[in-house]
Amino acid sequence: MTTYRSKTALVALCAAAVAATLTGAAAPSAAALSAAAPPALAWAACTHTGHLDGQQCAKLSVPLDYADPAGPQVELAVSRLPSTRPAARRGTLAVVPGGPGGSGVQRLSQKGAALAGQLAGAYDLVALDPRGVGGSVTAACGLDAADRHMTTLRSWPGAGGGIAENADRSRRVAEACAANGGAVLRSFTTANQARDMDRFREALGERKLSVWAVSYGTYVTAVYAQKFPGRTDRLVLDSSGDPDPTRVERGWLANMAQGAEDRFPDFAAWAADPARAGEGLRLAEHPEDVRPLFLELAAELDRAPKPSDVPGLPLTGTMLRQAMQLALYGDAQFPAFARLVRAAQDPQAVPELPRDLAGSLPDTDAALMVGVICNDVAWPKDVAGYERAVAADRAAHPLTAGMPANITPCAFWKGAPAERPARITDRGPSNILMVQNRRDPATPYAGALKMREALGSRARLLTVDHGGHGVYLGNGNACSDRTVTAYLRTGERPARDAVCPS
């Protein structure tokens, strides 16, 4: 007699048997359906760079295609930090990274000690690397190095706003991914990441998961809560985007134009502060002068790129804009960006390019970045429509020069999305706490309000009067840290939406 390791596997067996009866197909074997249940995790000490003392790693087997659960399997890297206070333990908390492209295993290494200190043993802390990331299964598109730079993957328009080169590159990337990515690349979807989370929960032997999710991870977690509402415990969505199922990632990219506008005044105030003078980083006497200075410098670099510390890779206006967009993620990035501006202004200086802009991304990282956003939802295909959108966006949001509205490889992606994006609704347990900076450059506040609206009575929103991307254990705001910690430890949430001052 076959023993099924979980209720999920038994349900899969019954469903497959019923389907076989209705269609006349052969019923799946018990052995094949037993494979639908995840095997036990073989935990061992982690060996990756930056791992924490006591951090354990393993491999989780998941179906390549959940429509064929007993078919080909792929492996995901998973990790855990067991609670050191068993008497205080109340469950398991999954740390879900941003992206697409963030590593959960690395994020657990980075935040695990601080998180464990806050939660005082209440949880085992766990994480997984999503498909395409880190130690998990990867795919490659075989892209040329020039097509794997941050400033080409982000599809910045030409100096005058033209997108012909962007369209050619997008078509080239889409064709390469179709030729080389295979079924693994096609499996890189938000829906599969949510299913993989549930597979991980089952392998851990947990009835429910609590989650701390950041950025793109908030959407993954919202989808998880929509698909598996009864398997969720306490959920924290940190820095959310608009979950509009007709746009999803296309909407997030478009919203980054407003995000930069919301956030840039924080940098301008910092760069005009007299305290910067002693550091050689004061860019203007008044905050309102910093924006035109930046725009004029970017336009000058469009006309005459400046040699940098990387041979053959000059500092262009596009690179300066991309460096600005990245710097807005956190106040700690302001000094380095101000130094870049200063070097770009100085005829004798050689600008030092930010590490993220100084070379090409690995082919597997580039494939993952485009794969998820193109697999999740259908994008418009009309190049002329993108030309019009870029022109309008450049006029409305000059800081980002039309990039958020520009064409991407998704316009030429082969094959329709495998399934419709999930519609996030207010149906399910009321167990979600949203935390959101008011001036977030990547997931702007207006988009987070859309997530809040979709979740309805399931959620409470804690707005933080702060700039940057990421709130909990990220921006030093004691009010928000205290509120999130209290919710995870005690279940106590604000009775209604609330605000934390700066």
PDB file of C-alpha atoms in Angstrom, residues 40-318:
ATOM      1  CA  ALA A  40      12.127  15.426   3.073  1.00  0.00           C
ATOM      2  CA  LEU A  41      14.671  18.239   3.097  1.00  0.00           C
ATOM      3  CA  ALA A  42      18.280  17.195   3.766  1.00  0.00           C
ATOM      4  CA  TRP A  43      19.549  20.129   5.805  1.00  0.00           C
ATOM      5  CA  ALA A  44      23.281  20.843   6.073  1.00  0.00           C
ATOM      6  CA  ALA A  45      25.394  23.827   7.109  1.00  0.00           C
ATOM      7  CA  CYS A  46      25.363  26.582   4.465  1.00  0.00           C
ATOM      8  CA  THR A  47      28.624  27.279   2.663  1.00  0.00           C
ATOM      9  CA  HIS A  48      27.782  30.354   0.539  1.00  0.00           C
ATOM     10  CA  THR A  49      29.624  33.623   1.075  1.00  0.00           C
ATOM     11  CA  GLY A  50      28.085  35.656   3.892  1.00  0.00           C
ATOM     12  CA  HIS A  51      26.138  32.819   5.508  1.00  0.00           C
ATOM     13  CA  LEU A  52      25.277  33.133   9.186  1.00  0.00           C
ATOM     14  CA  ASP A  53      26.373  30.852  11.981  1.00  0.00           C
ATOM     15  CA  GLY A  54      23.685  28.209  12.317  1.00  0.00           C
ATOM     16  CA  GLN A  55      22.182  28.897   8.883  1.00  0.00           C
ATOM     17  CA  GLN A  56      21.245  25.659   7.136  1.00  0.00           C
ATOM     18  CA  CYS A  57      20.754  24.990   3.433  1.00  0.00           C
ATOM     19  CA  ALA A  58      19.059  22.279   1.368  1.00  0.00           C
ATOM     20  CA  LYS A  59      17.527  21.584  -2.035  1.00  0.00           C
ATOM     21  CA  LEU A  60      13.777  21.426  -2.635  1.00  0.00           C
ATOM     22  CA  SER A  61      12.417  19.443  -5.567  1.00  0.00           C
ATOM     23  CA  VAL A  62       9.443  21.042  -7.360  1.00  0.00           C
ATOM     24  CA  PRO A  63       7.594  20.208 -10.584  1.00  0.00           C
ATOM     25  CA  LEU A  64       8.855  22.013 -13.656  1.00  0.00           C
ATOM     26  CA  ASP A  65       5.181  22.260 -14.641  1.00  0.00           C
ATOM     27  CA  TYR A  66       2.536  22.060 -11.917  1.00  0.00           C
ATOM     28  CA  ALA A  67       0.037  20.841 -14.509  1.00  0.00           C
ATOM     29  CA  ASP A  68       2.211  17.704 -14.606  1.00  0.00           C
ATOM     30  CA  PRO A  69       3.180  17.288 -10.948  1.00  0.00           C
ATOM     31  CA  ALA A  70       4.716  13.856 -11.461  1.00  0.00           C
ATOM     32  CA  GLY A  71       6.671  14.991 -14.534  1.00  0.00           C
ATOM     33  CA  PRO A  72      10.138  16.553 -14.735  1.00  0.00           C
ATOM     34  CA  GLN A  73      11.338  18.092 -11.490  1.00  0.00           C
ATOM     35  CA  VAL A  74      13.734  21.002 -10.852  1.00  0.00           C
ATOM     36  CA  GLU A  75      15.593  21.983  -7.700  1.00  0.00           C
ATOM     37  CA  LEU A  76      15.403  25.157  -5.645  1.00  0.00           C
ATOM     38  CA  ALA A  77      17.900  26.317  -3.044  1.00  0.00           C
ATOM     39  CA  VAL A  78      16.269  26.768   0.361  1.00  0.00           C
ATOM     40  CA  SER A  79      17.587  27.871   3.734  1.00  0.00           C
ATOM     41  CA  ARG A  80      16.569  28.173   7.357  1.00  0.00           C
ATOM     42  CA  LEU A  81      17.637  29.634  10.688  1.00  0.00           C
ATOM     43  CA  PRO A  82      15.956  27.488  13.342  1.00  0.00           C
ATOM     44  CA  SER A  83      14.622  29.234  16.411  1.00  0.00           C
ATOM     45  CA  THR A  84      17.072  29.092  19.290  1.00  0.00           C
ATOM     46  CA  ARG A  85      14.214  29.263  21.806  1.00  0.00           C
ATOM     47  CA  PRO A  86      11.938  26.275  21.179  1.00  0.00           C
ATOM     48  CA  ALA A  87       9.648  27.219  24.060  1.00  0.00           C
ATOM     49  CA  ALA A  88       8.972  30.591  22.426  1.00  0.00           C
ATOM     50  CA  ARG A  89       8.536  29.240  18.890  1.00  0.00           C
ATOM     51  CA  ARG A  90       5.087  29.741  17.363  1.00  0.00           C
ATOM     52  CA  GLY A  91       5.690  28.921  13.700  1.00  0.00           C
ATOM     53  CA  THR A  92       7.740  29.510  10.554  1.00  0.00           C
ATOM     54  CA  LEU A  93       8.369  32.870   8.895  1.00  0.00           C
ATOM     55  CA  ALA A  94       9.359  32.952   5.219  1.00  0.00           C
ATOM     56  CA  VAL A  95      11.559  35.829   4.043  1.00  0.00           C
ATOM     57  CA  VAL A  96      10.494  36.582   0.462  1.00  0.00           C
ATOM     58  CA  PRO A  97      12.886  38.784  -1.567  1.00  0.00           C
ATOM     59  CA  GLY A  98      12.246  41.453  -4.175  1.00  0.00           C
ATOM     60  CA  GLY A  99      13.146  41.402  -7.826  1.00  0.00           C
ATOM     61  CA  PRO A 100      12.357  39.578  -9.983  1.00  0.00           C
ATOM     62  CA  GLY A 101      15.886  38.368  -9.323  1.00  0.00           C
ATOM     63  CA  GLY A 102      16.351  38.642  -5.570  1.00  0.00           C
ATOM     64  CA  SER A 103      17.821  35.718  -3.645  1.00  0.00           C
ATOM     65  CA  GLY A 104      15.873  34.634  -0.587  1.00  0.00           C
ATOM     66  CA  VAL A 105      18.860  32.654   0.722  1.00  0.00           C
ATOM     67  CA  GLN A 106      21.126  35.710   0.552  1.00  0.00           C
ATOM     68  CA  ARG A 107      18.461  37.967   2.053  1.00  0.00           C
ATOM     69  CA  LEU A 108      18.113  35.584   4.988  1.00  0.00           C
ATOM     70  CA  SER A 109      21.885  35.837   5.460  1.00  0.00           C
ATOM     71  CA  GLN A 110      21.703  39.633   5.337  1.00  0.00           C
ATOM     72  CA  LYS A 111      18.667  40.160   7.554  1.00  0.00           C
ATOM     73  CA  GLY A 112      18.482  36.954   9.582  1.00  0.00           C
ATOM     74  CA  ALA A 113      20.438  38.141  12.609  1.00  0.00           C
ATOM     75  CA  ALA A 114      18.471  41.383  12.950  1.00  0.00           C
ATOM     76  CA  LEU A 115      15.184  39.575  12.328  1.00  0.00           C
ATOM     77  CA  ALA A 116      15.964  36.885  14.876  1.00  0.00           C
ATOM     78  CA  GLY A 117      16.815  39.582  17.412  1.00  0.00           C
ATOM     79  CA  GLN A 118      13.484  41.304  16.843  1.00  0.00           C
ATOM     80  CA  LEU A 119      11.392  38.135  16.985  1.00  0.00           C
ATOM     81  CA  ALA A 120      13.043  36.566  20.032  1.00  0.00           C
ATOM     82  CA  GLY A 121      12.716  32.966  18.895  1.00  0.00           C
ATOM     83  CA  ALA A 122       9.071  33.157  17.815  1.00  0.00           C
ATOM     84  CA  TYR A 123       9.831  31.639  14.412  1.00  0.00           C
ATOM     85  CA  ASP A 124      12.075  29.429  12.423  1.00  0.00           C
ATOM     86  CA  LEU A 125      13.234  31.784   9.652  1.00  0.00           C
ATOM     87  CA  VAL A 126      13.234  30.287   6.143  1.00  0.00           C
ATOM     88  CA  ALA A 127      13.766  31.420   2.558  1.00  0.00           C
ATOM     89  CA  LEU A 128      14.123  30.049  -0.942  1.00  0.00           C
ATOM     90  CA  ASP A 129      15.850  31.198  -4.090  1.00  0.00           C
ATOM     91  CA  PRO A 130      13.127  31.570  -6.733  1.00  0.00           C
ATOM     92  CA  ARG A 131      13.482  29.773 -10.047  1.00  0.00           C
ATOM     93  CA  GLY A 132      16.258  31.409 -12.040  1.00  0.00           C
ATOM     94  CA  VAL A 133      18.067  32.825  -9.001  1.00  0.00           C
ATOM     95  CA  GLY A 134      21.180  31.898  -7.052  1.00  0.00           C
ATOM     96  CA  GLY A 135      21.422  28.223  -6.195  1.00  0.00           C
ATOM     97  CA  SER A 136      18.112  27.298  -7.840  1.00  0.00           C
ATOM     98  CA  VAL A 137      17.524  26.035 -11.364  1.00  0.00           C
ATOM     99  CA  THR A 138      18.521  28.637 -13.972  1.00  0.00           C
ATOM    100  CA  ALA A 139      18.012  29.273 -17.671  1.00  0.00           C
ATOM    101  CA  ALA A 140      20.019  31.280 -20.184  1.00  0.00           C
ATOM    102  CA  CYS A 141      19.079  33.139 -23.345  1.00  0.00           C
ATOM    103  CA  GLY A 142      22.546  33.339 -24.899  1.00  0.00           C
ATOM    104  CA  LEU A 143      22.527  37.143 -25.008  1.00  0.00           C
ATOM    105  CA  ASP A 144      25.445  39.240 -26.202  1.00  0.00           C
ATOM    106  CA  ALA A 145      27.259  41.092 -23.414  1.00  0.00           C
ATOM    107  CA  ALA A 146      26.107  44.458 -24.788  1.00  0.00           C
ATOM    108  CA  ASP A 147      22.481  43.386 -24.327  1.00  0.00           C
ATOM    109  CA  ARG A 148      23.067  42.498 -20.677  1.00  0.00           C
ATOM    110  CA  HIS A 149      23.994  45.911 -19.288  1.00  0.00           C
ATOM    111  CA  MET A 150      21.654  47.470 -16.746  1.00  0.00           C
ATOM    112  CA  THR A 151      21.131  50.427 -19.086  1.00  0.00           C
ATOM    113  CA  THR A 152      20.085  48.186 -21.963  1.00  0.00           C
ATOM    114  CA  LEU A 153      17.946  45.777 -19.965  1.00  0.00           C
ATOM    115  CA  ARG A 154      16.157  48.828 -18.527  1.00  0.00           C
ATOM    116  CA  SER A 155      15.483  50.050 -22.106  1.00  0.00           C
ATOM    117  CA  TRP A 156      16.457  53.706 -21.822  1.00  0.00           C
ATOM    118  CA  PRO A 157      15.527  55.674 -24.985  1.00  0.00           C
ATOM    119  CA  GLY A 158      18.160  57.301 -27.139  1.00  0.00           C
ATOM    120  CA  ALA A 159      19.468  60.762 -26.321  1.00  0.00           C
ATOM    121  CA  GLY A 160      16.742  62.422 -28.372  1.00  0.00           C
ATOM    122  CA  GLY A 161      13.986  60.084 -27.209  1.00  0.00           C
ATOM    123  CA  GLY A 162      14.137  57.664 -30.138  1.00  0.00           C
ATOM    124  CA  ILE A 163      13.369  53.998 -29.488  1.00  0.00           C
ATOM    125  CA  ALA A 164      14.421  52.309 -32.746  1.00  0.00           C
ATOM    126  CA  GLU A 165      17.526  50.829 -31.130  1.00  0.00           C
ATOM    127  CA  ASN A 166      15.444  49.699 -28.133  1.00  0.00           C
ATOM    128  CA  ALA A 167      12.957  47.974 -30.454  1.00  0.00           C
ATOM    129  CA  ASP A 168      15.727  46.164 -32.336  1.00  0.00           C
ATOM    130  CA  ARG A 169      17.365  45.013 -29.118  1.00  0.00           C
ATOM    131  CA  SER A 170      14.032  43.920 -27.605  1.00  0.00           C
ATOM    132  CA  ARG A 171      13.267  41.798 -30.659  1.00  0.00           C
ATOM    133  CA  ARG A 172      16.757  40.296 -30.570  1.00  0.00           C
ATOM    134  CA  VAL A 173      16.490  39.411 -26.876  1.00  0.00           C
ATOM    135  CA  ALA A 174      13.028  37.881 -27.245  1.00  0.00           C
ATOM    136  CA  GLU A 175      14.190  35.720 -30.155  1.00  0.00           C
ATOM    137  CA  ALA A 176      17.278  34.545 -28.265  1.00  0.00           C
ATOM    138  CA  CYS A 177      15.207  33.630 -25.205  1.00  0.00           C
ATOM    139  CA  ALA A 178      12.711  31.728 -27.345  1.00  0.00           C
ATOM    140  CA  ALA A 179      15.540  29.804 -29.017  1.00  0.00           C
ATOM    141  CA  ASN A 180      17.580  29.024 -25.913  1.00  0.00           C
ATOM    142  CA  GLY A 181      15.493  29.389 -22.749  1.00  0.00           C
ATOM    143  CA  GLY A 182      13.347  26.296 -23.130  1.00  0.00           C
ATOM    144  CA  ALA A 183      10.708  25.036 -20.720  1.00  0.00           C
ATOM    145  CA  VAL A 184      12.712  26.161 -17.687  1.00  0.00           C
ATOM    146  CA  LEU A 185      12.607  29.815 -18.741  1.00  0.00           C
ATOM    147  CA  ARG A 186       8.904  29.526 -19.543  1.00  0.00           C
ATOM    148  CA  SER A 187       8.345  28.288 -15.977  1.00  0.00           C
ATOM    149  CA  PHE A 188       9.648  31.549 -14.466  1.00  0.00           C
ATOM    150  CA  THR A 189       6.336  33.054 -13.358  1.00  0.00           C
ATOM    151  CA  THR A 190       4.901  34.648 -10.256  1.00  0.00           C
ATOM    152  CA  ALA A 191       2.215  31.951 -10.108  1.00  0.00           C
ATOM    153  CA  ASN A 192       4.865  29.224 -10.014  1.00  0.00           C
ATOM    154  CA  GLN A 193       6.813  31.069  -7.344  1.00  0.00           C
ATOM    155  CA  ALA A 194       3.657  31.110  -5.209  1.00  0.00           C
ATOM    156  CA  ARG A 195       3.179  27.383  -5.816  1.00  0.00           C
ATOM    157  CA  ASP A 196       6.832  26.771  -4.971  1.00  0.00           C
ATOM    158  CA  MET A 197       6.273  28.595  -1.672  1.00  0.00           C
ATOM    159  CA  ASP A 198       3.468  26.200  -0.848  1.00  0.00           C
ATOM    160  CA  ARG A 199       5.605  23.226  -1.818  1.00  0.00           C
ATOM    161  CA  PHE A 200       8.249  24.551   0.589  1.00  0.00           C
ATOM    162  CA  ARG A 201       5.638  24.937   3.343  1.00  0.00           C
ATOM    163  CA  GLU A 202       4.600  21.335   2.842  1.00  0.00           C
ATOM    164  CA  ALA A 203       8.197  20.084   2.872  1.00  0.00           C
ATOM    165  CA  LEU A 204       8.732  21.947   6.149  1.00  0.00           C
ATOM    166  CA  GLY A 205       5.759  20.132   7.640  1.00  0.00           C
ATOM    167  CA  GLU A 206       3.967  23.399   8.428  1.00  0.00           C
ATOM    168  CA  ARG A 207       0.206  23.854   8.256  1.00  0.00           C
ATOM    169  CA  LYS A 208       0.594  27.627   7.727  1.00  0.00           C
ATOM    170  CA  LEU A 209       3.324  30.119   6.823  1.00  0.00           C
ATOM    171  CA  SER A 210       3.955  33.612   8.088  1.00  0.00           C
ATOM    172  CA  VAL A 211       5.777  35.888   5.632  1.00  0.00           C
ATOM    173  CA  TRP A 212       7.855  39.046   5.519  1.00  0.00           C
ATOM    174  CA  ALA A 213       7.937  40.034   1.842  1.00  0.00           C
ATOM    175  CA  VAL A 214       9.626  43.017   0.219  1.00  0.00           C
ATOM    176  CA  SER A 215       9.003  44.759  -3.116  1.00  0.00           C
ATOM    177  CA  TYR A 216       8.189  42.231  -5.885  1.00  0.00           C
ATOM    178  CA  GLY A 217       7.958  39.667  -3.099  1.00  0.00           C
ATOM    179  CA  THR A 218       4.833  41.444  -1.824  1.00  0.00           C
ATOM    180  CA  TYR A 219       3.056  40.598  -5.064  1.00  0.00           C
ATOM    181  CA  VAL A 220       4.262  36.991  -4.894  1.00  0.00           C
ATOM    182  CA  THR A 221       2.918  36.797  -1.343  1.00  0.00           C
ATOM    183  CA  ALA A 222      -0.379  38.455  -2.255  1.00  0.00           C
ATOM    184  CA  VAL A 223      -0.778  35.859  -5.015  1.00  0.00           C
ATOM    185  CA  TYR A 224       0.090  33.122  -2.512  1.00  0.00           C
ATOM    186  CA  ALA A 225      -2.544  34.445  -0.103  1.00  0.00           C
ATOM    187  CA  GLN A 226      -5.065  34.542  -2.966  1.00  0.00           C
ATOM    188  CA  LYS A 227      -4.351  30.968  -4.074  1.00  0.00           C
ATOM    189  CA  PHE A 228      -3.848  29.440  -0.615  1.00  0.00           C
ATOM    190  CA  PRO A 229      -5.650  31.702   1.896  1.00  0.00           C
ATOM    191  CA  GLY A 230      -6.053  28.962   4.505  1.00  0.00           C
ATOM    192  CA  ARG A 231      -2.306  28.329   4.588  1.00  0.00           C
ATOM    193  CA  THR A 232      -1.329  31.844   5.665  1.00  0.00           C
ATOM    194  CA  ASP A 233      -0.622  32.963   9.215  1.00  0.00           C
ATOM    195  CA  ARG A 234       0.748  36.533   9.641  1.00  0.00           C
ATOM    196  CA  LEU A 235       1.763  38.383   6.477  1.00  0.00           C
ATOM    197  CA  VAL A 236       3.826  41.573   6.200  1.00  0.00           C
ATOM    198  CA  LEU A 237       3.881  43.231   2.770  1.00  0.00           C
ATOM    199  CA  ASP A 238       6.756  45.714   2.768  1.00  0.00           C
ATOM    200  CA  SER A 239       6.813  48.147  -0.206  1.00  0.00           C
ATOM    201  CA  SER A 240       3.989  47.007  -2.486  1.00  0.00           C
ATOM    202  CA  GLY A 241       3.153  47.745  -6.103  1.00  0.00           C
ATOM    203  CA  ASP A 242      -0.138  48.026  -7.946  1.00  0.00           C
ATOM    204  CA  PRO A 243      -1.527  44.484  -8.440  1.00  0.00           C
ATOM    205  CA  ASP A 244      -3.641  45.444 -11.497  1.00  0.00           C
ATOM    206  CA  PRO A 245      -3.925  42.055 -13.277  1.00  0.00           C
ATOM    207  CA  THR A 246      -4.173  43.654 -16.727  1.00  0.00           C
ATOM    208  CA  ARG A 247      -0.722  45.248 -16.362  1.00  0.00           C
ATOM    209  CA  VAL A 248       1.211  43.745 -13.423  1.00  0.00           C
ATOM    210  CA  GLU A 249       4.950  44.304 -14.137  1.00  0.00           C
ATOM    211  CA  ARG A 250       4.201  46.686 -17.013  1.00  0.00           C
ATOM    212  CA  GLY A 251       2.381  48.893 -14.528  1.00  0.00           C
ATOM    213  CA  TRP A 252       5.208  48.671 -11.984  1.00  0.00           C
ATOM    214  CA  LEU A 253       7.724  49.811 -14.583  1.00  0.00           C
ATOM    215  CA  ALA A 254       5.508  52.700 -15.692  1.00  0.00           C
ATOM    216  CA  ASN A 255       4.977  53.795 -12.084  1.00  0.00           C
ATOM    217  CA  MET A 256       8.726  54.203 -11.522  1.00  0.00           C
ATOM    218  CA  ALA A 257       8.531  57.531 -13.364  1.00  0.00           C
ATOM    219  CA  GLN A 258       6.301  58.928 -10.632  1.00  0.00           C
ATOM    220  CA  GLY A 259       8.391  57.192  -7.991  1.00  0.00           C
ATOM    221  CA  ALA A 260      11.486  59.128  -9.060  1.00  0.00           C
ATOM    222  CA  GLU A 261       9.533  62.391  -8.978  1.00  0.00           C
ATOM    223  CA  ASP A 262       8.265  61.611  -5.463  1.00  0.00           C
ATOM    224  CA  ARG A 263      11.709  60.757  -4.140  1.00  0.00           C
ATOM    225  CA  PHE A 264      14.127  63.166  -5.884  1.00  0.00           C
ATOM    226  CA  PRO A 265      13.279  66.132  -3.588  1.00  0.00           C
ATOM    227  CA  ASP A 266      14.789  64.149  -0.679  1.00  0.00           C
ATOM    228  CA  PHE A 267      18.092  63.930  -2.550  1.00  0.00           C
ATOM    229  CA  ALA A 268      17.857  67.577  -3.576  1.00  0.00           C
ATOM    230  CA  ALA A 269      17.415  68.678   0.043  1.00  0.00           C
ATOM    231  CA  TRP A 270      20.364  66.520   1.094  1.00  0.00           C
ATOM    232  CA  ALA A 271      22.592  67.795  -1.733  1.00  0.00           C
ATOM    233  CA  ALA A 272      21.842  71.435  -0.915  1.00  0.00           C
ATOM    234  CA  ASP A 273      22.409  71.070   2.819  1.00  0.00           C
ATOM    235  CA  PRO A 274      25.325  73.280   3.988  1.00  0.00           C
ATOM    236  CA  ALA A 275      26.628  70.230   5.869  1.00  0.00           C
ATOM    237  CA  ARG A 276      27.584  68.748   2.498  1.00  0.00           C
ATOM    238  CA  ALA A 277      30.011  71.605   1.831  1.00  0.00           C
ATOM    239  CA  GLY A 278      32.641  70.184   4.173  1.00  0.00           C
ATOM    240  CA  GLU A 279      32.390  66.870   2.364  1.00  0.00           C
ATOM    241  CA  GLY A 280      32.765  68.462  -1.051  1.00  0.00           C
ATOM    242  CA  LEU A 281      29.339  67.094  -2.002  1.00  0.00           C
ATOM    243  CA  ARG A 282      27.101  70.163  -1.873  1.00  0.00           C
ATOM    244  CA  LEU A 283      25.706  70.467  -5.389  1.00  0.00           C
ATOM    245  CA  ALA A 284      23.694  73.702  -5.035  1.00  0.00           C
ATOM    246  CA  GLU A 285      22.778  76.366  -2.511  1.00  0.00           C
ATOM    247  CA  HIS A 286      19.054  75.671  -2.730  1.00  0.00           C
ATOM    248  CA  PRO A 287      17.186  72.359  -3.110  1.00  0.00           C
ATOM    249  CA  GLU A 288      15.198  73.678  -6.068  1.00  0.00           C
ATOM    250  CA  ASP A 289      18.446  74.177  -7.993  1.00  0.00           C
ATOM    251  CA  VAL A 290      19.514  70.515  -7.833  1.00  0.00           C
ATOM    252  CA  ARG A 291      16.941  69.189 -10.289  1.00  0.00           C
ATOM    253  CA  PRO A 292      17.826  71.528 -13.191  1.00  0.00           C
ATOM    254  CA  LEU A 293      21.505  70.914 -12.480  1.00  0.00           C
ATOM    255  CA  PHE A 294      20.973  67.169 -12.834  1.00  0.00           C
ATOM    256  CA  LEU A 295      18.851  67.470 -15.983  1.00  0.00           C
ATOM    257  CA  GLU A 296      21.335  69.785 -17.660  1.00  0.00           C
ATOM    258  CA  LEU A 297      24.275  67.556 -16.777  1.00  0.00           C
ATOM    259  CA  ALA A 298      22.501  64.473 -18.153  1.00  0.00           C
ATOM    260  CA  ALA A 299      21.739  66.328 -21.389  1.00  0.00           C
ATOM    261  CA  GLU A 300      25.383  67.426 -21.651  1.00  0.00           C
ATOM    262  CA  LEU A 301      26.541  63.820 -21.220  1.00  0.00           C
ATOM    263  CA  ASP A 302      24.055  62.778 -23.916  1.00  0.00           C
ATOM    264  CA  ARG A 303      25.854  65.120 -26.287  1.00  0.00           C
ATOM    265  CA  ALA A 304      29.392  64.366 -25.101  1.00  0.00           C
ATOM    266  CA  PRO A 305      29.898  61.213 -22.984  1.00  0.00           C
ATOM    267  CA  LYS A 306      32.783  61.451 -20.511  1.00  0.00           C
ATOM    268  CA  PRO A 307      35.504  58.785 -20.239  1.00  0.00           C
ATOM    269  CA  SER A 308      35.138  56.757 -17.049  1.00  0.00           C
ATOM    270  CA  ASP A 309      37.326  54.449 -14.986  1.00  0.00           C
ATOM    271  CA  VAL A 310      36.087  51.512 -17.122  1.00  0.00           C
ATOM    272  CA  PRO A 311      37.930  51.450 -20.465  1.00  0.00           C
ATOM    273  CA  GLY A 312      35.552  51.630 -23.399  1.00  0.00           C
ATOM    274  CA  LEU A 313      32.539  52.431 -21.220  1.00  0.00           C
ATOM    275  CA  PRO A 314      32.027  56.205 -20.958  1.00  0.00           C
ATOM    276  CA  LEU A 315      29.643  57.951 -18.590  1.00  0.00           C
ATOM    277  CA  THR A 316      26.597  58.884 -20.655  1.00  0.00           C
ATOM    278  CA  GLY A 317      23.445  60.768 -19.801  1.00  0.00           C
ATOM    279  CA  THR A 318      21.631  57.447 -19.678  1.00  0.00           C
TER     280      THR A 318
END
